[in-house]
Every structure is written in structure tokens, then in C-alpha cells.
Amino acid sequence: IVPEVAPKLKAFLCQTGLKPLAQMMMLRIVLTFIMHRGRMSCSAAAGAIAAEPIHRGELTRFLARPRWQKHDFNEPLMRMLLAKEKKRGKFLFLIDATLVSQSGKKTQNTFSTGNRTRRKIKKGFRYNNKKVVRKNVHSFTFGLLITPSGIRIPMQIPHRTKEYCAEHGIVHMTTAEAAAEMIRTLPLDDDAEVVVLGDTAYEAKVVQEACDEKGYTWVFPANPERVYEGPTGERPQLRSRLKDWTSLSLKTIRLRAFTGKYADYRRLSKWRVGPKIKPRVYYAHQERRKVRSVGDVQIVFSTMKPNLEKATPDDVKILLTNAVWLSVTEVLELYSVRWQIELFFKELKSTLGFSQYSFIDFRAVEAWVNLAITTVLYLEHERITHMLDRRLSKDRQQWWQRQRLHGLCHAVRQANERDQLKYIEKRIKTSGGLKKLQRLLAASIPQEYRVAA
């Protein structure tokens, strides 16, 4: 009903160093990301604080205003979360890109990903005249930093097209260059042990150079065209080792997600823990060789096909890593954690409604995405605060430890509703408080919908 029922969120946003007006606008949007039911939009955010509703156009103009975005307002929040990390161990940095479809012709900074052609339809068929709307997309390169205790800190760099960069005087970056920039600017100490994980799109020289500069370990799948080092004309492809797949010295590896060194990084629910959960079985071969344009690396060939004679090259994953000292089991277990960023994208879009925006100005889009990250950081802050609360029982602390975005949103929503009920209970005890409550409830109805008195 009023901003006073969200004191923790207000105190959290104060750490950004922004002015009070900007903090109040952020409060509306972050509250809506957490509390909304139905579609997430600026209209929903404009009425997030019932006693102080604003017009959705005011919020849209605020998002597109560049003044309050001169500095990265999420950086102090990230450092505040990292300061709560007391456990020693590896930091995992997962990188990947996600796309958001946009159908508006005037939307800035969109590009086509190559829409597939529809199959030919017979003449006279009733769907023959159906029009196909060509959709473009926005792309965002995300990095998800997972600390040894399981804290998740997201960051992102939007992909800007060459046309948009030329129009606004911005240096163009590819998605691999954006990933390298995030690696170089990770808010970690110089002696932190970091492992960078990504898919084939990030097995690029610029990313590997960034990891080498920082002294980080990396694990990436090999591009299909990768070849071994050697003289010209004598450089076989890595896939050539699969011609006689059964002759390789294969090792059988069984992995369970809830055991091992990296179980805490996955944040599994209690329903996926126990002896009845079947392990994943991999058949892997490990070798140390020099790869062209990469250098001396460890190569791991792995497949889940039990019948090796029928396994095709497409069934085999070829992993490269500069950590030549790692065992084949640890390489596979490390790379399996990369899937967490895919789950993060699913939560970001389905739980928070991150992809449900509609803006023409791309600056508003950037602000929207950064505020979605602010929401994730706040939820993680609430999670770690309750985990470290000694007043809670061990079972309750473990409950908070397992929660992902969906469960965290529910917990914060219930606490907020409880505070609102307490606020109402306090106001109805006096006649003056009751009148104030009536004024607040009357103000929650937008002027254009109020019945004329």
C-alpha cells in the first residue's frame, strides 16, 4: 500500500548512491518484478505502490533518461553481496547470451537471427493466405558469478548492432568481446580462484586471452573446425580421433548432482537429493595435446551413449581446458554446472517477467534489464541474510539455501503482505489512523477511473 512496508528493499537500494527520486522509481519496478501477478509491464509498475500511483508514461520516460545511468548502480550491490562470502573455494563464472523477441518495426537495436522459412502449403489450403510476422530480437550477453557458498551474482552487456553503434557513437563489441570485458572487470580479488565456463560461442581467442590475463581457468567445448598443432597439411581435426572411437582408453564416470565438490553451486531442491536419484553415466577419454591457435591444453572426449560402436561424432562432446592438471571427472563435473545459467534464463523470463517489455528507445531496455538484475541481487541478499541468521533452525536455514528465484519471490511476497496487514491493523486502532487509511485506499484508484463526486 505504502513504501513504508518495504523497509529492507529501501535500505538495499540506498546502497546504490542514487538520488531519492531515482531510488523511488527503482523501488516501484523492483517491487513489481517480485510481486506482480500476470504480465510484467510499466503499467503494473506504475501502480505498484497503491497510495502513490503514477502514470506509466512517467516511468517509461524515466527509464530512457540517461542521467541516472551514468554509473553502474548494481556494482556496489554486487560488492556488498561478495563481502558476505566467507567460504573459501572456486568462483564459477558462467557466460552465455539470451534473446528477447521484438516485433515492432520502430524498436531500436534489433536484428534478425535468420527466421526459418515456412514449409510450402498446397494451393487452395485454408491457411494459404496466413501472413507471417517477421520478428527481430534483442540480445544480451550475461555472466553469472557463483561463489563457493552458492551466492549468484548476474551481470550483463547488451549486444548493440553496428548501425546502432554508428548512430550513437558507441564502440561495437561482439558477444565474445563482451564476455571478455566482463571477465576483466569481475569484482574479485586478484588471488581469487575462478573457473570460466561457456558454450562453443565463447571458445574464442579474445575470451581465452582475458582469462590468461587474470590467471583464470577456462573450460569450453571445441569448435568443429579446431585442428591439432602441426605443419601445414598435417593438422588433423580434433574429431578425427572419433573415427576409431572404441579403440580409445575410455573411462566410465558416474556423476550425481547432489554430491561432489560442486553440489552447492547447483542449489538443488530436496526432491532431487537422495540415493534413489539415478546418476548420469559418461564414457570419456582424456589427452593432453597442442591445439592450433589455442596452445597446450587438455582435451576431454565424452559421450553418454552406452553403445560406443553406434555413437556418432554428434553424440560426442569435445571439451578444451587450460587446466591440464584436472582429472577427467572434475572437468566433466565442472562443465555440467554450466547448465545453471540456462536455468537462470528460464527463471529470469518466467518468474520475473524480464522479457515482457515493450520499448522503442533501447536505453529504456537497458535500464529495464539492469533493474531485473537489481531484483536478483536483492533476492540473493535476502537469501544469504536468512542463511546466516542464527535465530533460525537448521531446517529453516537449509530451506533458504535451496531456494531459487521462484521460491525467493514467494518468501519476500509473503513477508510484504504480512507487513501490510500489520500496517492496516495499526491504523484501524485510532480514528485518525482509520481516516488516513481511507485516504490512502482512495488514492490507490487512478484519477481517470475514479467516480465523479
XYZ file of C-alpha atoms in Angstrom:
453
model
C 0.000 0.000 0.000
C 2.767 2.439 1.010
C 6.587 2.402 0.643
C 6.980 2.018 4.424
C 6.060 -1.673 4.228
C 9.248 -2.440 2.253
C 11.983 -1.068 4.558
C 14.547 -3.759 3.684
C 14.272 -3.056 -0.034
C 14.522 0.701 0.531
C 17.664 0.241 2.640
C 19.108 -2.065 -0.023
C 18.525 0.465 -2.824
C 20.134 3.216 -0.739
C 23.447 1.423 -1.298
C 23.306 2.370 -4.999
C 24.105 6.013 -4.183
C 21.342 7.303 -6.464
C 19.135 10.278 -5.638
C 15.845 9.694 -3.734
C 13.675 10.154 -6.839
C 15.626 7.524 -8.764
C 15.512 5.184 -5.777
C 11.726 5.555 -5.553
C 11.349 4.733 -9.249
C 13.616 1.712 -8.809
C 11.567 0.667 -5.794
C 8.410 0.558 -7.915
C 9.962 -1.580 -10.624
C 11.813 -3.991 -8.321
C 8.652 -4.450 -6.232
C 6.712 -5.238 -9.392
C 9.304 -7.772 -10.580
C 8.836 -9.574 -7.267
C 5.125 -9.031 -6.581
C 3.465 -8.968 -9.998
C 0.845 -11.500 -10.977
C 0.235 -11.748 -14.674
C 2.226 -9.844 -17.252
C 5.107 -7.657 -16.101
C 4.875 -4.149 -17.552
C 5.414 -0.461 -16.859
C 1.660 -0.150 -16.258
C 1.914 -2.697 -13.433
C 4.994 -0.948 -12.010
C 3.306 2.471 -12.137
C 0.669 1.226 -9.692
C 2.989 -0.929 -7.577
C 2.686 1.474 -4.627
C -1.070 1.778 -4.349
C -1.132 5.002 -2.310
C 1.222 6.784 -4.733
C 0.340 5.647 -8.280
C 1.955 7.381 -11.250
C 1.318 7.310 -14.965
C 3.094 4.582 -16.903
C 4.463 7.188 -19.315
C 6.339 8.878 -16.472
C 8.034 5.597 -15.643
C 8.875 4.895 -19.293
C 10.459 8.328 -19.704
C 12.460 7.790 -16.511
C 13.891 4.516 -17.798
C 15.029 6.136 -21.047
C 16.671 9.056 -19.220
C 20.467 8.557 -19.329
C 21.385 10.816 -16.395
C 20.701 8.312 -13.619
C 22.506 5.530 -15.508
C 25.875 7.258 -15.857
C 27.346 4.898 -13.274
C 26.721 1.188 -12.782
C 24.295 1.288 -9.847
C 24.471 -2.502 -9.469
C 28.229 -2.578 -8.789
C 28.027 -1.510 -5.102
C 25.248 -4.059 -4.589
C 27.439 -6.809 -6.078
C 30.349 -5.859 -3.830
C 28.046 -5.852 -0.819
C 26.999 -9.431 -1.620
C 30.591 -10.537 -2.200
C 31.522 -9.108 1.199
C 29.158 -11.675 2.756
C 31.087 -14.559 1.166
C 33.131 -16.197 3.932
C 33.747 -19.607 2.379
C 36.967 -20.317 0.512
C 36.928 -22.126 -2.795
C 36.383 -21.679 -6.501
C 34.296 -18.957 -8.083
C 32.481 -20.186 -11.201
C 31.745 -17.617 -13.902
C 29.180 -18.830 -16.447
C 28.747 -16.889 -19.690
C 26.024 -17.165 -22.317
C 23.668 -14.982 -24.353
C 19.882 -14.829 -24.301
C 17.497 -13.422 -26.905
C 14.240 -11.492 -26.482
C 11.859 -11.353 -29.450
C 10.658 -7.935 -30.609
C 8.067 -7.467 -33.366
C 7.889 -3.653 -33.536
C 9.353 -2.094 -36.682
C 10.455 1.061 -34.851
C 12.155 -0.712 -31.944
C 15.802 0.291 -31.754
C 18.813 -2.046 -31.884
C 17.008 -5.155 -33.128
C 18.384 -7.677 -35.589
C 17.189 -10.828 -37.285
C 18.558 -14.212 -36.279
C 17.542 -15.788 -39.580
C 13.849 -16.630 -39.359
C 13.182 -20.069 -40.710
C 11.140 -20.270 -43.898
C 7.742 -21.838 -43.543
C 7.044 -25.078 -45.342
C 5.267 -24.819 -48.665
C 1.491 -25.060 -48.414
C -0.647 -26.565 -51.125
C -2.652 -24.200 -53.270
C -6.195 -23.735 -52.041
C -5.388 -24.807 -48.483
C -7.284 -22.716 -45.930
C -4.075 -21.500 -44.231
C -2.524 -20.433 -47.530
C -3.230 -16.702 -47.011
C -1.925 -16.571 -43.454
C 0.638 -13.793 -43.022
C 3.909 -14.432 -41.201
C 5.119 -11.634 -38.943
C 8.879 -11.351 -39.207
C 10.351 -10.956 -35.719
C 13.629 -9.431 -34.679
C 15.410 -9.807 -31.359
C 17.447 -8.063 -28.680
C 20.476 -9.980 -27.480
C 22.129 -9.766 -24.052
C 25.431 -11.366 -23.059
C 25.075 -12.478 -19.447
C 27.633 -13.581 -16.909
C 26.570 -15.465 -13.785
C 29.129 -15.487 -10.970
C 28.559 -18.298 -8.442
C 30.517 -18.018 -5.216
C 31.811 -21.009 -3.176
C 28.778 -20.812 -0.860
C 26.332 -20.588 -3.775
C 25.600 -16.835 -3.962
C 24.605 -15.879 -7.532
C 25.632 -12.520 -8.929
C 24.461 -11.780 -12.505
C 25.852 -9.128 -14.835
C 25.261 -8.323 -18.487
C 26.387 -6.336 -21.511
C 23.758 -5.796 -24.242
C 24.626 -6.579 -27.825
C 24.481 -3.422 -29.925
C 24.265 -3.656 -33.694
C 26.808 -1.871 -35.888
C 24.102 0.517 -37.129
C 23.054 1.424 -33.564
C 26.697 1.925 -32.519
C 27.406 4.184 -35.511
C 24.296 6.249 -34.781
C 25.104 6.763 -31.090
C 28.919 6.856 -31.247
C 29.431 3.589 -29.341
C 32.258 1.105 -29.893
C 30.826 -2.106 -31.341
C 31.527 -5.367 -29.477
C 30.815 -8.949 -30.423
C 29.286 -11.261 -27.850
C 32.706 -12.860 -27.255
C 34.298 -9.432 -26.721
C 31.522 -8.560 -24.266
C 32.242 -11.764 -22.349
C 35.961 -10.905 -22.274
C 35.144 -7.431 -20.925
C 33.084 -8.926 -18.083
C 35.896 -11.354 -17.245
C 38.415 -8.484 -16.999
C 36.126 -6.422 -14.758
C 34.956 -9.105 -12.312
C 34.755 -7.515 -8.827
C 37.035 -10.142 -7.255
C 40.411 -10.089 -5.526
C 43.496 -10.767 -7.643
C 44.167 -14.059 -5.858
C 40.625 -15.429 -6.345
C 40.405 -18.845 -7.968
C 37.974 -18.526 -10.893
C 36.781 -21.042 -13.484
C 35.104 -19.624 -16.613
C 32.523 -21.859 -18.322
C 30.735 -21.222 -21.609
C 29.426 -22.852 -24.757
C 31.082 -23.030 -28.178
C 30.351 -19.367 -28.984
C 32.830 -18.288 -26.284
C 35.669 -20.612 -27.257
C 37.296 -17.564 -28.843
C 40.792 -16.177 -28.651
C 39.668 -12.894 -27.081
C 37.982 -14.763 -24.192
C 40.998 -17.020 -23.639
C 43.319 -14.000 -23.596
C 41.138 -12.317 -20.968
C 41.299 -15.473 -18.821
C 45.086 -15.681 -19.224
C 45.472 -12.028 -18.180
C 43.542 -12.661 -14.965
C 45.012 -16.113 -14.354
C 41.630 -17.831 -14.613
C 40.883 -21.413 -15.615
C 38.521 -21.953 -18.549
C 36.537 -24.912 -19.911
C 34.824 -24.611 -23.308
C 33.549 -27.048 -25.956
C 35.776 -27.106 -29.033
C 34.633 -25.573 -32.309
C 34.143 -28.197 -35.054
C 36.945 -26.728 -37.174
C 39.606 -26.965 -34.445
C 42.736 -28.883 -35.519
C 45.824 -30.179 -33.767
C 49.078 -28.237 -33.977
C 51.422 -29.296 -36.766
C 52.946 -28.370 -40.098
C 50.714 -27.161 -42.928
C 48.759 -30.017 -44.457
C 49.318 -32.266 -41.443
C 46.820 -30.842 -38.995
C 44.033 -33.366 -38.367
C 40.788 -32.170 -36.849
C 40.032 -32.993 -33.248
C 37.067 -35.023 -34.462
C 39.419 -37.310 -36.363
C 40.071 -39.107 -33.057
C 36.480 -40.357 -33.195
C 36.983 -42.435 -36.340
C 38.069 -45.355 -34.180
C 36.138 -44.388 -31.075
C 36.121 -47.852 -29.463
C 39.929 -48.120 -29.523
C 40.389 -45.154 -27.161
C 41.058 -45.743 -23.479
C 37.623 -44.790 -22.147
C 36.827 -44.200 -18.511
C 33.328 -44.729 -17.104
C 32.262 -41.813 -14.891
C 29.104 -41.624 -12.800
C 28.041 -38.182 -11.617
C 25.328 -37.295 -9.126
C 24.298 -33.652 -9.000
C 23.828 -33.620 -5.216
C 27.310 -35.000 -4.399
C 30.856 -33.916 -5.147
C 32.730 -30.638 -4.928
C 30.184 -28.615 -6.883
C 26.891 -29.706 -5.308
C 26.438 -26.355 -3.522
C 26.751 -24.476 -6.822
C 23.635 -26.161 -8.251
C 21.181 -25.243 -5.489
C 19.111 -28.408 -5.835
C 15.703 -28.867 -4.209
C 15.295 -31.561 -1.578
C 13.330 -33.662 -4.091
C 16.473 -34.128 -6.203
C 18.634 -35.392 -3.361
C 18.843 -38.996 -2.200
C 20.040 -42.488 -3.105
C 17.091 -43.113 -5.433
C 18.237 -40.417 -7.890
C 19.944 -42.138 -10.813
C 23.450 -40.937 -11.713
C 24.478 -39.698 -15.129
C 26.948 -42.060 -16.781
C 29.653 -40.695 -19.087
C 32.244 -42.525 -21.173
C 35.255 -40.251 -21.531
C 38.762 -40.153 -22.961
C 41.386 -37.652 -21.815
C 44.562 -36.480 -23.529
C 46.965 -33.555 -23.416
C 47.869 -32.119 -26.818
C 48.677 -28.842 -28.565
C 45.751 -27.339 -30.476
C 46.179 -24.811 -33.270
C 45.689 -21.184 -32.104
C 44.948 -22.383 -28.559
C 48.158 -23.938 -27.250
C 48.882 -26.748 -24.821
C 45.520 -27.862 -23.447
C 43.719 -30.835 -22.025
C 41.144 -32.412 -24.351
C 38.264 -34.490 -22.996
C 36.052 -36.543 -25.335
C 32.831 -37.643 -23.620
C 29.543 -39.278 -24.547
C 26.534 -40.701 -22.743
C 25.885 -43.367 -25.382
C 26.336 -46.808 -23.807
C 26.742 -48.457 -27.214
C 30.042 -46.953 -28.353
C 30.053 -48.685 -31.720
C 26.894 -46.812 -32.727
C 27.979 -43.460 -31.266
C 28.302 -40.768 -33.942
C 30.552 -37.657 -33.787
C 27.451 -35.600 -32.972
C 26.942 -37.707 -29.840
C 30.395 -36.786 -28.513
C 31.243 -33.572 -26.640
C 34.836 -32.355 -27.021
C 35.926 -30.133 -24.132
C 39.064 -27.984 -24.018
C 40.606 -26.568 -20.858
C 43.841 -24.840 -19.946
C 43.802 -26.656 -16.582
C 45.931 -29.617 -17.664
C 46.162 -30.822 -14.051
C 42.444 -31.523 -13.631
C 41.134 -35.075 -13.693
C 38.666 -36.073 -16.374
C 35.965 -36.481 -13.704
C 36.427 -32.933 -12.419
C 36.395 -31.467 -15.942
C 33.032 -33.119 -16.677
C 31.640 -32.170 -13.281
C 32.740 -28.555 -13.757
C 31.228 -28.259 -17.208
C 27.935 -29.760 -16.019
C 27.486 -26.686 -13.784
C 27.309 -24.506 -16.924
C 23.659 -25.535 -17.292
C 22.844 -23.325 -14.304
C 22.908 -20.223 -16.500
C 20.278 -21.789 -18.779
C 18.080 -22.372 -15.726
C 18.776 -18.795 -14.657
C 17.489 -17.509 -18.016
C 14.338 -19.582 -17.569
C 13.744 -18.106 -14.092
C 14.554 -14.608 -15.286
C 11.937 -14.776 -18.043
C 9.213 -16.895 -16.441
C 9.400 -15.777 -12.797
C 10.467 -12.130 -13.066
C 8.980 -11.404 -16.495
C 12.296 -9.984 -17.714
C 11.395 -10.420 -21.401
C 7.907 -8.837 -21.158
C 8.906 -5.298 -22.039
C 7.832 -3.101 -24.926
C 10.046 -0.051 -25.552
C 11.129 1.804 -28.659
C 14.144 3.502 -27.041
C 16.869 0.936 -26.329
C 18.134 2.981 -23.367
C 14.884 2.104 -21.607
C 15.516 -1.561 -22.425
C 18.992 -1.386 -20.870
C 17.570 0.175 -17.688
C 14.843 -2.490 -17.553
C 17.414 -5.304 -17.784
C 19.676 -3.718 -15.165
C 16.721 -3.377 -12.784
C 15.914 -7.054 -13.298
C 19.499 -7.732 -12.174
C 18.925 -5.428 -9.179
C 15.924 -7.582 -8.279
C 18.008 -10.755 -8.421
C 20.692 -9.159 -6.247
C 18.087 -8.144 -3.656
C 16.606 -11.655 -3.569
C 20.097 -13.114 -3.152
C 20.749 -10.631 -0.352
C 17.588 -11.760 1.433
C 18.590 -15.391 0.946
C 22.101 -15.044 2.379
C 20.821 -12.885 5.257
C 18.414 -15.615 6.367
C 21.029 -18.329 5.853
C 23.371 -16.524 8.259
C 20.610 -15.805 10.790
C 21.470 -17.957 13.839
C 17.992 -17.468 15.277
C 16.588 -19.755 12.569
C 16.637 -23.524 12.893
C 18.935 -25.599 10.691
C 15.965 -26.846 8.673
C 14.846 -23.291 8.004
C 18.365 -22.228 7.045
C 18.574 -25.160 4.624
C 15.224 -24.117 3.155
C 16.642 -20.699 2.329
C 19.821 -22.288 0.977
C 17.879 -24.307 -1.625
C 15.620 -21.530 -2.881
C 15.880 -20.186 -6.417
C 14.138 -17.077 -7.779
C 10.634 -18.570 -7.682
C 10.827 -19.545 -4.007
C 12.586 -16.325 -3.028
C 9.892 -14.215 -4.697
C 7.204 -16.131 -2.808
C 9.017 -15.652 0.508
C 9.509 -11.901 0.005
C 5.918 -11.529 -1.221
C 4.514 -13.241 1.872
C 6.658 -11.108 4.200
C 5.485 -7.975 2.379
C 1.820 -8.971 2.656
C 2.271 -9.672 6.344
C 3.780 -6.207 6.870
C 0.859 -4.640 5.013
C -1.650 -6.395 7.289
C 0.254 -5.142 10.324
C 0.167 -1.634 8.854
C -3.626 -1.850 8.425
C -4.079 -3.287 11.929
C -2.107 -0.407 13.426
C -4.097 2.249 11.527
C -7.577 0.985 12.394
C -6.926 1.238 16.145
C -7.474 5.017 16.130
C -9.975 7.248 14.359
C -7.154 9.378 12.871
C -5.338 6.302 11.610
C -8.566 4.971 10.094
C -9.138 8.230 8.208
C -5.551 8.154 6.927
C -6.035 4.582 5.750
C -9.222 5.598 3.921
C -7.341 8.407 2.171
C -4.584 6.000 1.135
C -7.060 3.486 -0.257
C -8.911 6.243 -2.136
C -5.616 7.463 -3.619
C -4.883 3.956 -4.914
C -7.552 4.407 -7.598
C -6.092 6.273 -10.594
C -7.801 9.581 -11.286
C -9.093 8.514 -14.683
C -11.054 5.665 -13.026
C -12.454 7.498 -10.006
C -16.200 8.003 -9.798
C -17.024 11.729 -10.044
C -18.118 13.091 -6.651
